[in-house]
């Protein structure tokens, strides 16, 4: 088991806490479409306030690549947090610099300051120690609850806590809970262990998947990710999203652990995601015609996947089965959410969209653990060490 410094050991009385969270929540314009990641930090915030701390909140949002973009501003998230806590929360337009520093220094016990997106500075993703030094000025203590970002060796996750002595840095209640649940998966003795994978972002997921296939009894793959596997088998995919850079790894996974991999046998295809004029179900064997793209798994595939999930004792799900944002193409994802919720198993769901699917289908309370990490929970379950957790280990 991983032994990590817990928040209880910190002296928080009249201390300013630098609190790193992952409020990179799914958005529709400036509206938060799923607030799970925010809600899950409230117990830690309440506890720190009760213990007499003031709090400086740090987070990233989106992938603005070191530039200031209105679309990736954390302002709407601050408003959401104010609403959830029914409390005034201060704001600074930059996470470093004079304005932010003077505001953090002026905080009294129980007060909260929310700082703008860390990723507006390129140094964040470079794990830059000088940038970390500027962030350090905001507090005397460091607490990390950003489980969703712990697989990133970024400045606020690694270089910053390194600047605090071990009695002044710790994991918050959310990070501790994530570890407690996810370690149940990595220490499973209950079998079969079925992993369900999907989503469009394949590049960062295929390496952990390669590790996960070795640990799981079977891996069900749908959504954008399955296109790449089907292409690796030589299937026709038409205009579907295929990650050509990941084809080699997909081939390697199929060659070494092919029998464990369960892929779609039918797909829902369309001519256009935004303005579909043609929507049909095709068999994978026949292939996707040129001009059409796969957007959901078909009904035969839903049955196949449901059967695999129903027989499991442990289920880990990461990534939707299709273009879930579009109601019309969310059918497969919702059916998989139902299957996971009804499995007589320990079930863990991670990743913004799969969590959204589970919440939207009303099955959230039937899932053993909803993780606030997507890539992070996947890497953790695949046995990969996360830099943000390593730095907090005893
Ligand atoms: C996530 O949403 O998975 C985390 O916030 C990390 O974001 P990233 O993949 O852009 O690093
Ligand atoms: Mg994301």
mmCIF file of C-alpha atoms and ligand atoms in Angstrom:
data_model
loop_
_atom_site.group_PDB
_atom_site.id
_atom_site.type_symbol
_atom_site.label_atom_id
_atom_site.label_comp_id
_atom_site.label_asym_id
_atom_site.label_seq_id
_atom_site.Cartn_x
_atom_site.Cartn_y
_atom_site.Cartn_z
ATOM 1 C CA UNK A 1 0.000 0.000 0.000
ATOM 2 C CA UNK A 2 1.106 3.540 -0.705
ATOM 3 C CA UNK A 3 1.937 5.518 2.430
ATOM 4 C CA UNK A 4 1.324 9.190 1.808
ATOM 5 C CA UNK A 5 1.470 12.202 4.168
ATOM 6 C CA UNK A 6 -2.163 12.943 5.130
ATOM 7 C CA UNK A 7 -3.647 16.362 5.761
ATOM 8 C CA UNK A 8 -4.381 15.475 9.447
ATOM 9 C CA UNK A 9 -0.697 15.739 10.307
ATOM 10 C CA UNK A 10 -0.506 19.407 9.292
ATOM 11 C CA UNK A 11 -0.711 22.315 11.683
ATOM 12 C CA UNK A 12 -3.214 24.572 9.896
ATOM 13 C CA UNK A 13 -3.979 27.105 12.628
ATOM 14 C CA UNK A 14 -3.567 30.600 11.100
ATOM 15 C CA UNK A 15 -1.683 29.112 8.163
ATOM 16 C CA UNK A 16 -2.163 30.002 4.530
ATOM 17 C CA UNK A 17 -2.639 26.767 2.608
ATOM 18 C CA UNK A 18 -1.727 26.495 -1.056
ATOM 19 C CA UNK A 19 -4.460 24.129 -2.167
ATOM 20 C CA UNK A 20 -3.912 22.464 -5.583
ATOM 21 C CA UNK A 21 -7.152 21.089 -7.034
ATOM 22 C CA UNK A 22 -8.216 19.786 -10.435
ATOM 23 C CA UNK A 23 -11.171 21.963 -11.407
ATOM 24 C CA UNK A 24 -10.667 21.098 -15.074
ATOM 25 C CA UNK A 25 -14.386 20.283 -15.307
ATOM 26 C CA UNK A 26 -16.435 19.660 -18.460
ATOM 27 C CA UNK A 27 -17.935 22.953 -19.701
ATOM 28 C CA UNK A 28 -20.640 24.062 -22.112
ATOM 29 C CA UNK A 29 -19.489 27.583 -22.933
ATOM 30 C CA UNK A 30 -19.144 29.266 -19.540
ATOM 31 C CA UNK A 31 -21.490 26.791 -17.832
ATOM 32 C CA UNK A 32 -20.115 23.906 -15.773
ATOM 33 C CA UNK A 33 -21.728 20.749 -17.186
ATOM 34 C CA UNK A 34 -20.473 18.383 -14.489
ATOM 35 C CA UNK A 35 -19.448 19.698 -11.063
ATOM 36 C CA UNK A 36 -18.190 16.403 -9.575
ATOM 37 C CA UNK A 37 -14.570 17.582 -9.363
ATOM 38 C CA UNK A 38 -15.588 20.734 -7.499
ATOM 39 C CA UNK A 39 -18.026 19.069 -5.100
ATOM 40 C CA UNK A 40 -15.494 16.414 -4.148
ATOM 41 C CA UNK A 41 -13.084 19.020 -2.767
ATOM 42 C CA UNK A 42 -15.616 20.590 -0.383
ATOM 43 C CA UNK A 43 -14.872 18.305 2.598
ATOM 44 C CA UNK A 44 -11.187 19.285 2.507
ATOM 45 C CA UNK A 45 -12.013 22.992 2.176
ATOM 46 C CA UNK A 46 -14.440 22.812 5.100
ATOM 47 C CA UNK A 47 -11.934 20.946 7.233
ATOM 48 C CA UNK A 48 -9.132 23.426 6.523
ATOM 49 C CA UNK A 49 -11.389 26.372 7.366
ATOM 50 C CA UNK A 50 -12.526 24.719 10.590
ATOM 51 C CA UNK A 51 -8.904 24.293 11.560
ATOM 52 C CA UNK A 52 -8.286 28.014 11.120
ATOM 53 C CA UNK A 53 -6.532 28.051 7.764
ATOM 54 C CA UNK A 54 -6.904 30.488 4.906
ATOM 55 C CA UNK A 55 -6.874 28.915 1.454
ATOM 56 C CA UNK A 56 -5.277 29.845 -1.862
ATOM 57 C CA UNK A 57 -6.750 27.727 -4.632
ATOM 58 C CA UNK A 58 -4.613 26.694 -7.599
ATOM 59 C CA UNK A 59 -5.914 24.806 -10.620
ATOM 60 C CA UNK A 60 -5.451 24.337 -14.323
ATOM 61 C CA UNK A 61 -8.172 24.360 -16.969
ATOM 62 C CA UNK A 62 -8.028 23.033 -20.515
ATOM 63 C CA UNK A 63 -4.850 23.037 -22.563
ATOM 64 C CA UNK A 64 -4.148 26.715 -23.329
ATOM 65 C CA UNK A 65 -0.473 25.912 -24.034
ATOM 66 C CA UNK A 66 1.050 28.702 -21.949
ATOM 67 C CA UNK A 67 -1.149 31.488 -23.354
ATOM 68 C CA UNK A 68 -3.992 33.450 -21.812
ATOM 69 C CA UNK A 69 -7.311 32.401 -23.395
ATOM 70 C CA UNK A 70 -10.771 33.562 -22.309
ATOM 71 C CA UNK A 71 -12.218 30.087 -22.957
ATOM 72 C CA UNK A 72 -9.891 28.539 -20.369
ATOM 73 C CA UNK A 73 -10.410 31.106 -17.632
ATOM 74 C CA UNK A 74 -11.279 29.730 -14.189
ATOM 75 C CA UNK A 75 -13.634 32.656 -13.444
ATOM 76 C CA UNK A 76 -16.795 30.584 -14.043
ATOM 77 C CA UNK A 77 -15.434 27.923 -11.697
ATOM 78 C CA UNK A 78 -14.908 30.451 -8.951
ATOM 79 C CA UNK A 79 -18.553 31.489 -9.376
ATOM 80 C CA UNK A 80 -19.627 27.836 -9.137
ATOM 81 C CA UNK A 81 -17.579 27.321 -5.960
ATOM 82 C CA UNK A 82 -19.100 30.470 -4.415
ATOM 83 C CA UNK A 83 -22.543 29.089 -5.194
ATOM 84 C CA UNK A 84 -21.773 25.629 -3.762
ATOM 85 C CA UNK A 85 -20.175 27.020 -0.594
ATOM 86 C CA UNK A 86 -22.444 30.019 -0.216
ATOM 87 C CA UNK A 87 -19.360 32.024 0.620
ATOM 88 C CA UNK A 88 -17.495 34.986 -0.795
ATOM 89 C CA UNK A 89 -14.405 33.837 -2.695
ATOM 90 C CA UNK A 90 -11.731 36.327 -3.721
ATOM 91 C CA UNK A 91 -10.124 36.339 -7.136
ATOM 92 C CA UNK A 92 -6.838 37.284 -8.786
ATOM 93 C CA UNK A 93 -6.357 37.490 -12.538
ATOM 94 C CA UNK A 94 -2.977 35.778 -12.457
ATOM 95 C CA UNK A 95 -1.615 32.919 -10.343
ATOM 96 C CA UNK A 96 1.704 34.720 -9.742
ATOM 97 C CA UNK A 97 2.746 38.361 -9.392
ATOM 98 C CA UNK A 98 2.052 41.354 -7.150
ATOM 99 C CA UNK A 99 -1.742 41.365 -7.209
ATOM 100 C CA UNK A 100 -2.058 37.682 -6.332
ATOM 101 C CA UNK A 101 0.671 37.925 -3.697
ATOM 102 C CA UNK A 102 -0.773 40.919 -1.890
ATOM 103 C CA UNK A 103 -4.218 39.302 -1.903
ATOM 104 C CA UNK A 104 -2.927 36.005 -0.518
ATOM 105 C CA UNK A 105 -0.926 37.820 2.201
ATOM 106 C CA UNK A 106 -4.042 39.733 3.281
ATOM 107 C CA UNK A 107 -6.191 36.612 3.824
ATOM 108 C CA UNK A 108 -7.629 36.081 7.293
ATOM 109 C CA UNK A 109 -8.586 32.665 8.800
ATOM 110 C CA UNK A 110 -11.342 30.976 6.781
ATOM 111 C CA UNK A 111 -10.946 33.261 3.778
ATOM 112 C CA UNK A 112 -10.396 31.872 0.296
ATOM 113 C CA UNK A 113 -8.563 33.287 -2.713
ATOM 114 C CA UNK A 114 -8.967 31.668 -6.126
ATOM 115 C CA UNK A 115 -6.168 32.207 -8.656
ATOM 116 C CA UNK A 116 -6.394 32.191 -12.458
ATOM 117 C CA UNK A 117 -5.343 29.177 -14.593
ATOM 118 C CA UNK A 118 -1.827 27.878 -13.917
ATOM 119 C CA UNK A 119 -1.462 26.805 -17.543
ATOM 120 C CA UNK A 120 -1.557 30.404 -18.747
ATOM 121 C CA UNK A 121 2.155 30.180 -17.912
ATOM 122 C CA UNK A 122 4.258 27.786 -20.023
ATOM 123 C CA UNK A 123 6.477 27.144 -16.968
ATOM 124 C CA UNK A 124 3.685 25.154 -15.304
ATOM 125 C CA UNK A 125 3.870 22.258 -17.761
ATOM 126 C CA UNK A 126 7.671 22.463 -17.770
ATOM 127 C CA UNK A 127 7.786 21.751 -14.031
ATOM 128 C CA UNK A 128 9.858 24.921 -13.715
ATOM 129 C CA UNK A 129 11.352 25.418 -10.220
ATOM 130 C CA UNK A 130 11.509 29.238 -10.556
ATOM 131 C CA UNK A 131 7.811 29.365 -11.361
ATOM 132 C CA UNK A 132 7.184 27.007 -8.423
ATOM 133 C CA UNK A 133 9.122 29.450 -6.226
ATOM 134 C CA UNK A 134 6.733 32.224 -7.238
ATOM 135 C CA UNK A 135 3.730 30.048 -6.408
ATOM 136 C CA UNK A 136 5.263 29.153 -3.056
ATOM 137 C CA UNK A 137 4.920 32.789 -1.926
ATOM 138 C CA UNK A 138 1.172 32.228 -1.522
ATOM 139 C CA UNK A 139 1.397 30.052 1.576
ATOM 140 C CA UNK A 140 3.205 28.229 4.347
ATOM 141 C CA UNK A 141 1.617 24.820 3.717
ATOM 142 C CA UNK A 142 0.873 22.785 0.575
ATOM 143 C CA UNK A 143 -2.117 20.451 0.172
ATOM 144 C CA UNK A 144 -2.803 18.457 -2.981
ATOM 145 C CA UNK A 145 -6.275 17.194 -3.904
ATOM 146 C CA UNK A 146 -5.702 17.379 -7.673
ATOM 147 C CA UNK A 147 -5.769 13.636 -8.187
ATOM 148 C CA UNK A 148 -6.841 14.170 -11.823
ATOM 149 C CA UNK A 149 -3.531 15.916 -12.533
ATOM 150 C CA UNK A 150 -1.191 13.743 -10.427
ATOM 151 C CA UNK A 151 0.040 11.893 -13.529
ATOM 152 C CA UNK A 152 1.467 15.196 -14.817
ATOM 153 C CA UNK A 153 4.967 16.205 -13.668
ATOM 154 C CA UNK A 154 3.995 19.886 -13.657
ATOM 155 C CA UNK A 155 5.271 22.722 -11.468
ATOM 156 C CA UNK A 156 2.266 22.925 -9.132
ATOM 157 C CA UNK A 157 2.211 19.123 -8.755
ATOM 158 C CA UNK A 158 5.908 18.295 -8.298
ATOM 159 C CA UNK A 159 8.331 21.268 -8.163
ATOM 160 C CA UNK A 160 6.087 23.227 -5.758
ATOM 161 C CA UNK A 161 5.566 20.581 -3.015
ATOM 162 C CA UNK A 162 9.287 19.808 -3.234
ATOM 163 C CA UNK A 163 9.881 23.311 -1.795
ATOM 164 C CA UNK A 164 7.990 22.440 1.396
ATOM 165 C CA UNK A 165 9.399 20.283 4.213
ATOM 166 C CA UNK A 166 7.573 16.979 4.736
ATOM 167 C CA UNK A 167 5.633 18.335 7.731
ATOM 168 C CA UNK A 168 4.263 21.128 5.531
ATOM 169 C CA UNK A 169 3.021 19.162 2.517
ATOM 170 C CA UNK A 170 0.268 16.575 2.382
ATOM 171 C CA UNK A 171 -2.574 14.935 0.488
ATOM 172 C CA UNK A 172 -6.071 16.315 0.989
ATOM 173 C CA UNK A 173 -9.096 14.182 1.859
ATOM 174 C CA UNK A 174 -10.030 13.681 -1.800
ATOM 175 C CA UNK A 175 -6.604 12.433 -2.836
ATOM 176 C CA UNK A 176 -6.511 10.100 0.170
ATOM 177 C CA UNK A 177 -9.937 8.681 -0.720
ATOM 178 C CA UNK A 178 -8.955 8.166 -4.367
ATOM 179 C CA UNK A 179 -5.913 6.171 -3.289
ATOM 180 C CA UNK A 180 -7.927 4.106 -0.876
ATOM 181 C CA UNK A 181 -10.390 3.004 -3.578
ATOM 182 C CA UNK A 182 -8.031 2.666 -6.501
ATOM 183 C CA UNK A 183 -5.668 0.510 -4.488
ATOM 184 C CA UNK A 184 -8.508 -1.954 -4.135
ATOM 185 C CA UNK A 185 -8.315 -2.417 -7.892
ATOM 186 C CA UNK A 186 -4.538 -2.707 -8.002
ATOM 187 C CA UNK A 187 -4.633 -5.260 -5.189
ATOM 188 C CA UNK A 188 -7.581 -7.237 -6.545
ATOM 189 C CA UNK A 189 -7.908 -10.861 -5.775
ATOM 190 C CA UNK A 190 -11.487 -10.936 -7.022
ATOM 191 C CA UNK A 191 -11.695 -12.041 -10.625
ATOM 192 C CA UNK A 192 -12.564 -11.476 -13.403
ATOM 193 C CA UNK A 193 -11.291 -7.907 -13.635
ATOM 194 C CA UNK A 194 -12.800 -6.245 -16.708
ATOM 195 C CA UNK A 195 -11.563 -2.869 -17.980
ATOM 196 C CA UNK A 196 -13.850 -0.851 -20.248
ATOM 197 C CA UNK A 197 -12.034 1.718 -22.376
ATOM 198 C CA UNK A 198 -13.210 4.390 -24.788
ATOM 199 C CA UNK A 199 -12.967 8.060 -25.645
ATOM 200 C CA UNK A 200 -11.431 10.070 -28.414
ATOM 201 C CA UNK A 201 -8.124 10.999 -26.727
ATOM 202 C CA UNK A 202 -6.139 7.894 -27.587
ATOM 203 C CA UNK A 203 -2.584 9.202 -27.663
ATOM 204 C CA UNK A 204 -2.092 9.519 -23.897
ATOM 205 C CA UNK A 205 -4.131 6.430 -23.081
ATOM 206 C CA UNK A 206 -2.690 3.702 -25.235
ATOM 207 C CA UNK A 207 0.551 3.194 -23.295
ATOM 208 C CA UNK A 208 -1.238 2.781 -19.942
ATOM 209 C CA UNK A 209 -3.694 0.539 -21.762
ATOM 210 C CA UNK A 210 -0.836 -1.689 -22.853
ATOM 211 C CA UNK A 211 0.118 -2.103 -19.189
ATOM 212 C CA UNK A 212 -3.509 -2.566 -18.122
ATOM 213 C CA UNK A 213 -4.187 -5.368 -20.624
ATOM 214 C CA UNK A 214 -1.578 -7.442 -18.840
ATOM 215 C CA UNK A 215 -3.314 -7.007 -15.462
ATOM 216 C CA UNK A 216 -6.964 -7.343 -16.535
ATOM 217 C CA UNK A 217 -8.780 -10.519 -17.538
ATOM 218 C CA UNK A 218 -10.435 -8.735 -20.417
ATOM 219 C CA UNK A 219 -10.497 -5.254 -21.896
ATOM 220 C CA UNK A 220 -13.608 -4.030 -23.651
ATOM 221 C CA UNK A 221 -12.772 -1.233 -26.096
ATOM 222 C CA UNK A 222 -15.286 1.121 -27.724
ATOM 223 C CA UNK A 223 -15.595 4.739 -28.846
ATOM 224 C CA UNK A 224 -12.849 6.542 -30.719
ATOM 225 C CA UNK A 225 -10.280 4.213 -29.207
ATOM 226 C CA UNK A 226 -11.761 1.119 -30.841
ATOM 227 C CA UNK A 227 -11.446 2.703 -34.304
ATOM 228 C CA UNK A 228 -7.688 2.599 -33.954
ATOM 229 C CA UNK A 229 -7.775 -1.063 -32.911
ATOM 230 C CA UNK A 230 -10.136 -1.975 -35.743
ATOM 231 C CA UNK A 231 -7.858 -0.121 -38.182
ATOM 232 C CA UNK A 232 -4.927 -2.080 -36.753
ATOM 233 C CA UNK A 233 -6.845 -5.256 -37.696
ATOM 234 C CA UNK A 234 -7.139 -3.949 -41.240
ATOM 235 C CA UNK A 235 -10.816 -2.944 -41.082
ATOM 236 C CA UNK A 236 -12.181 -0.157 -43.274
ATOM 237 C CA UNK A 237 -13.003 2.875 -41.107
ATOM 238 C CA UNK A 238 -14.019 5.456 -43.751
ATOM 239 C CA UNK A 239 -13.663 8.969 -42.311
ATOM 240 C CA UNK A 240 -13.682 7.790 -38.676
ATOM 241 C CA UNK A 241 -11.238 9.213 -36.162
ATOM 242 C CA UNK A 242 -8.188 6.932 -36.245
ATOM 243 C CA UNK A 243 -4.986 7.738 -34.375
ATOM 244 C CA UNK A 244 -2.324 6.665 -36.846
ATOM 245 C CA UNK A 245 0.479 7.299 -34.348
ATOM 246 C CA UNK A 246 -1.039 4.685 -32.045
ATOM 247 C CA UNK A 247 -1.491 1.939 -34.673
ATOM 248 C CA UNK A 248 1.779 0.219 -33.849
ATOM 249 C CA UNK A 249 1.004 -0.027 -30.119
ATOM 250 C CA UNK A 250 -2.518 -1.237 -30.948
ATOM 251 C CA UNK A 251 -1.043 -3.959 -33.162
ATOM 252 C CA UNK A 252 1.382 -4.945 -30.426
ATOM 253 C CA UNK A 253 -1.442 -5.212 -27.861
ATOM 254 C CA UNK A 254 -3.504 -7.359 -30.236
ATOM 255 C CA UNK A 255 -0.510 -9.579 -31.039
ATOM 256 C CA UNK A 256 0.471 -10.178 -27.399
ATOM 257 C CA UNK A 257 -2.925 -10.155 -25.665
ATOM 258 C CA UNK A 258 -5.446 -10.398 -28.516
ATOM 259 C CA UNK A 259 -7.769 -12.911 -26.804
ATOM 260 C CA UNK A 260 -8.317 -10.492 -23.883
ATOM 261 C CA UNK A 261 -9.408 -7.617 -26.145
ATOM 262 C CA UNK A 262 -13.130 -7.323 -26.939
ATOM 263 C CA UNK A 263 -13.866 -4.970 -29.856
ATOM 264 C CA UNK A 264 -17.110 -3.735 -31.495
ATOM 265 C CA UNK A 265 -18.776 -5.916 -34.108
ATOM 266 C CA UNK A 266 -21.176 -3.196 -35.247
ATOM 267 C CA UNK A 267 -21.037 0.591 -35.283
ATOM 268 C CA UNK A 268 -23.364 3.547 -35.702
ATOM 269 C CA UNK A 269 -22.052 5.723 -38.534
ATOM 270 C CA UNK A 270 -23.001 9.145 -39.908
ATOM 271 C CA UNK A 271 -22.027 11.607 -42.605
ATOM 272 C CA UNK A 272 -21.790 14.529 -40.157
ATOM 273 C CA UNK A 273 -21.556 14.790 -36.383
ATOM 274 C CA UNK A 274 -23.080 18.289 -36.176
ATOM 275 C CA UNK A 275 -25.686 18.044 -38.954
ATOM 276 C CA UNK A 276 -26.294 14.372 -39.645
ATOM 277 C CA UNK A 277 -28.398 13.595 -42.714
ATOM 278 C CA UNK A 278 -27.507 9.899 -42.748
ATOM 279 C CA UNK A 279 -27.280 7.703 -39.633
ATOM 280 C CA UNK A 280 -27.047 3.914 -39.934
ATOM 281 C CA UNK A 281 -25.729 0.839 -38.176
ATOM 282 C CA UNK A 282 -23.138 -1.154 -40.076
ATOM 283 C CA UNK A 283 -21.243 -4.352 -39.332
ATOM 284 C CA UNK A 284 -17.527 -4.001 -38.686
ATOM 285 C CA UNK A 285 -16.907 -6.870 -41.054
ATOM 286 C CA UNK A 286 -18.448 -4.879 -43.904
ATOM 287 C CA UNK A 287 -16.545 -1.750 -42.837
ATOM 288 C CA UNK A 288 -17.317 1.973 -42.790
ATOM 289 C CA UNK A 289 -17.770 3.500 -46.267
ATOM 290 C CA UNK A 290 -15.794 6.545 -47.383
ATOM 291 C CA UNK A 291 -17.571 9.769 -46.347
ATOM 292 C CA UNK A 292 -18.998 8.176 -43.194
ATOM 293 C CA UNK A 293 -17.608 8.038 -39.664
ATOM 294 C CA UNK A 294 -18.212 5.872 -36.614
ATOM 295 C CA UNK A 295 -19.938 7.777 -33.768
ATOM 296 C CA UNK A 296 -21.312 5.075 -31.439
ATOM 297 C CA UNK A 297 -21.248 1.345 -30.814
ATOM 298 C CA UNK A 298 -24.087 -0.671 -32.361
ATOM 299 C CA UNK A 299 -26.712 -2.831 -30.579
ATOM 300 C CA UNK A 300 -24.907 -6.170 -31.077
ATOM 301 C CA UNK A 301 -21.778 -4.621 -29.580
ATOM 302 C CA UNK A 302 -23.781 -3.275 -26.623
ATOM 303 C CA UNK A 303 -24.951 -6.851 -25.940
ATOM 304 C CA UNK A 304 -21.433 -8.249 -26.206
ATOM 305 C CA UNK A 305 -19.971 -5.583 -23.917
ATOM 306 C CA UNK A 306 -22.858 -5.906 -21.431
ATOM 307 C CA UNK A 307 -22.286 -9.658 -21.162
ATOM 308 C CA UNK A 308 -18.573 -9.149 -20.443
ATOM 309 C CA UNK A 309 -19.349 -6.532 -17.777
ATOM 310 C CA UNK A 310 -22.100 -8.643 -16.187
ATOM 311 C CA UNK A 311 -19.656 -11.483 -15.543
ATOM 312 C CA UNK A 312 -17.050 -9.283 -13.850
ATOM 313 C CA UNK A 313 -16.158 -8.993 -10.151
ATOM 314 C CA UNK A 314 -14.194 -5.777 -10.660
ATOM 315 C CA UNK A 315 -14.944 -3.214 -13.381
ATOM 316 C CA UNK A 316 -12.855 -0.168 -14.268
ATOM 317 C CA UNK A 317 -14.400 2.159 -16.867
ATOM 318 C CA UNK A 318 -12.636 5.051 -18.595
ATOM 319 C CA UNK A 319 -13.970 6.855 -21.678
ATOM 320 C CA UNK A 320 -17.294 7.060 -23.574
ATOM 321 C CA UNK A 321 -18.418 4.647 -26.295
ATOM 322 C CA UNK A 322 -19.142 7.343 -28.872
ATOM 323 C CA UNK A 323 -19.723 11.043 -29.479
ATOM 324 C CA UNK A 324 -21.547 11.249 -26.182
ATOM 325 C CA UNK A 325 -22.010 15.076 -26.263
ATOM 326 C CA UNK A 326 -24.554 14.478 -29.033
ATOM 327 C CA UNK A 327 -27.743 12.990 -27.571
ATOM 328 C CA UNK A 328 -28.289 10.924 -30.713
ATOM 329 C CA UNK A 329 -24.901 9.247 -30.408
ATOM 330 C CA UNK A 330 -24.975 8.747 -26.620
ATOM 331 C CA UNK A 331 -27.058 5.549 -26.704
ATOM 332 C CA UNK A 332 -24.135 3.099 -26.436
ATOM 333 C CA UNK A 333 -22.440 5.066 -23.651
ATOM 334 C CA UNK A 334 -25.672 5.223 -21.620
ATOM 335 C CA UNK A 335 -26.261 1.485 -22.030
ATOM 336 C CA UNK A 336 -22.728 0.787 -20.849
ATOM 337 C CA UNK A 337 -23.320 3.107 -17.870
ATOM 338 C CA UNK A 338 -26.368 0.983 -17.023
ATOM 339 C CA UNK A 339 -24.405 -2.262 -17.426
ATOM 340 C CA UNK A 340 -21.609 -1.037 -15.142
ATOM 341 C CA UNK A 341 -24.135 0.200 -12.563
ATOM 342 C CA UNK A 342 -25.950 -3.157 -12.532
ATOM 343 C CA UNK A 343 -22.854 -5.348 -12.369
ATOM 344 C CA UNK A 344 -22.530 -7.359 -9.182
ATOM 345 C CA UNK A 345 -18.980 -6.107 -8.844
ATOM 346 C CA UNK A 346 -16.751 -3.447 -7.396
ATOM 347 C CA UNK A 347 -17.090 -0.702 -9.991
ATOM 348 C CA UNK A 348 -14.869 2.295 -10.585
ATOM 349 C CA UNK A 349 -15.539 4.976 -13.177
ATOM 350 C CA UNK A 350 -12.964 7.612 -14.126
ATOM 351 C CA UNK A 351 -12.669 10.297 -16.783
ATOM 352 C CA UNK A 352 -14.757 13.437 -17.248
ATOM 353 C CA UNK A 353 -17.095 12.059 -19.882
ATOM 354 C CA UNK A 354 -17.710 8.609 -18.411
ATOM 355 C CA UNK A 355 -18.464 10.267 -15.066
ATOM 356 C CA UNK A 356 -20.806 12.687 -16.837
ATOM 357 C CA UNK A 357 -22.522 9.712 -18.531
ATOM 358 C CA UNK A 358 -22.998 7.923 -15.225
ATOM 359 C CA UNK A 359 -24.354 11.088 -13.585
ATOM 360 C CA UNK A 360 -26.618 11.951 -16.536
ATOM 361 C CA UNK A 361 -28.064 8.420 -16.599
ATOM 362 C CA UNK A 362 -28.840 8.621 -12.884
ATOM 363 C CA UNK A 363 -26.609 5.681 -11.939
ATOM 364 C CA UNK A 364 -24.003 7.530 -9.899
ATOM 365 C CA UNK A 365 -25.106 6.078 -6.553
ATOM 366 C CA UNK A 366 -24.804 2.532 -7.940
ATOM 367 C CA UNK A 367 -21.085 2.930 -8.687
ATOM 368 C CA UNK A 368 -18.618 1.922 -5.949
ATOM 369 C CA UNK A 369 -16.245 4.794 -6.680
ATOM 370 C CA UNK A 370 -16.439 7.682 -9.113
ATOM 371 C CA UNK A 371 -12.894 8.876 -9.619
ATOM 372 C CA UNK A 372 -12.086 12.518 -10.279
ATOM 373 C CA UNK A 373 -9.160 11.357 -12.408
ATOM 374 C CA UNK A 374 -9.364 10.237 -16.043
ATOM 375 C CA UNK A 375 -5.833 9.678 -17.283
ATOM 376 C CA UNK A 376 -4.632 9.612 -13.669
ATOM 377 C CA UNK A 377 -6.923 6.777 -12.564
ATOM 378 C CA UNK A 378 -6.062 4.837 -15.707
ATOM 379 C CA UNK A 379 -2.322 5.153 -15.110
ATOM 380 C CA UNK A 380 -2.709 4.328 -11.430
ATOM 381 C CA UNK A 381 -4.780 1.206 -12.088
ATOM 382 C CA UNK A 382 -2.294 0.184 -14.801
ATOM 383 C CA UNK A 383 0.417 0.173 -12.130
ATOM 384 C CA UNK A 384 2.237 3.313 -13.299
ATOM 385 C CA UNK A 385 3.684 5.532 -10.560
ATOM 386 C CA UNK A 386 2.174 9.043 -10.525
ATOM 387 C CA UNK A 387 4.693 11.879 -9.917
ATOM 388 C CA UNK A 388 2.195 13.928 -7.865
ATOM 389 C CA UNK A 389 1.722 11.035 -5.455
ATOM 390 C CA UNK A 390 5.383 10.066 -5.353
ATOM 391 C CA UNK A 391 6.364 13.488 -3.997
ATOM 392 C CA UNK A 392 3.889 13.128 -1.096
ATOM 393 C CA UNK A 393 5.007 9.650 -0.130
ATOM 394 C CA UNK A 394 6.700 8.985 3.195
HETATM 395 C C1 LIG B 1 -7.891 15.704 -16.925
HETATM 396 O O1 LIG B 1 -8.915 16.304 -17.223
HETATM 397 O O2 LIG B 1 -7.666 14.530 -17.264
HETATM 398 C C2 LIG B 1 -6.896 16.384 -16.042
HETATM 399 O O3 LIG B 1 -7.382 17.609 -15.597
HETATM 400 C C3 LIG B 1 -5.560 16.534 -16.739
HETATM 401 O O4 LIG B 1 -5.694 17.298 -17.896
HETATM 402 P P1 LIG B 1 -4.661 17.121 -19.082
HETATM 403 O O5 LIG B 1 -4.939 15.786 -19.702
HETATM 404 O O6 LIG B 1 -4.925 18.278 -20.018
HETATM 405 O O7 LIG B 1 -3.270 17.171 -18.494
HETATM 406 MG MG1 LIG B 2 -9.817 16.053 -19.648
#
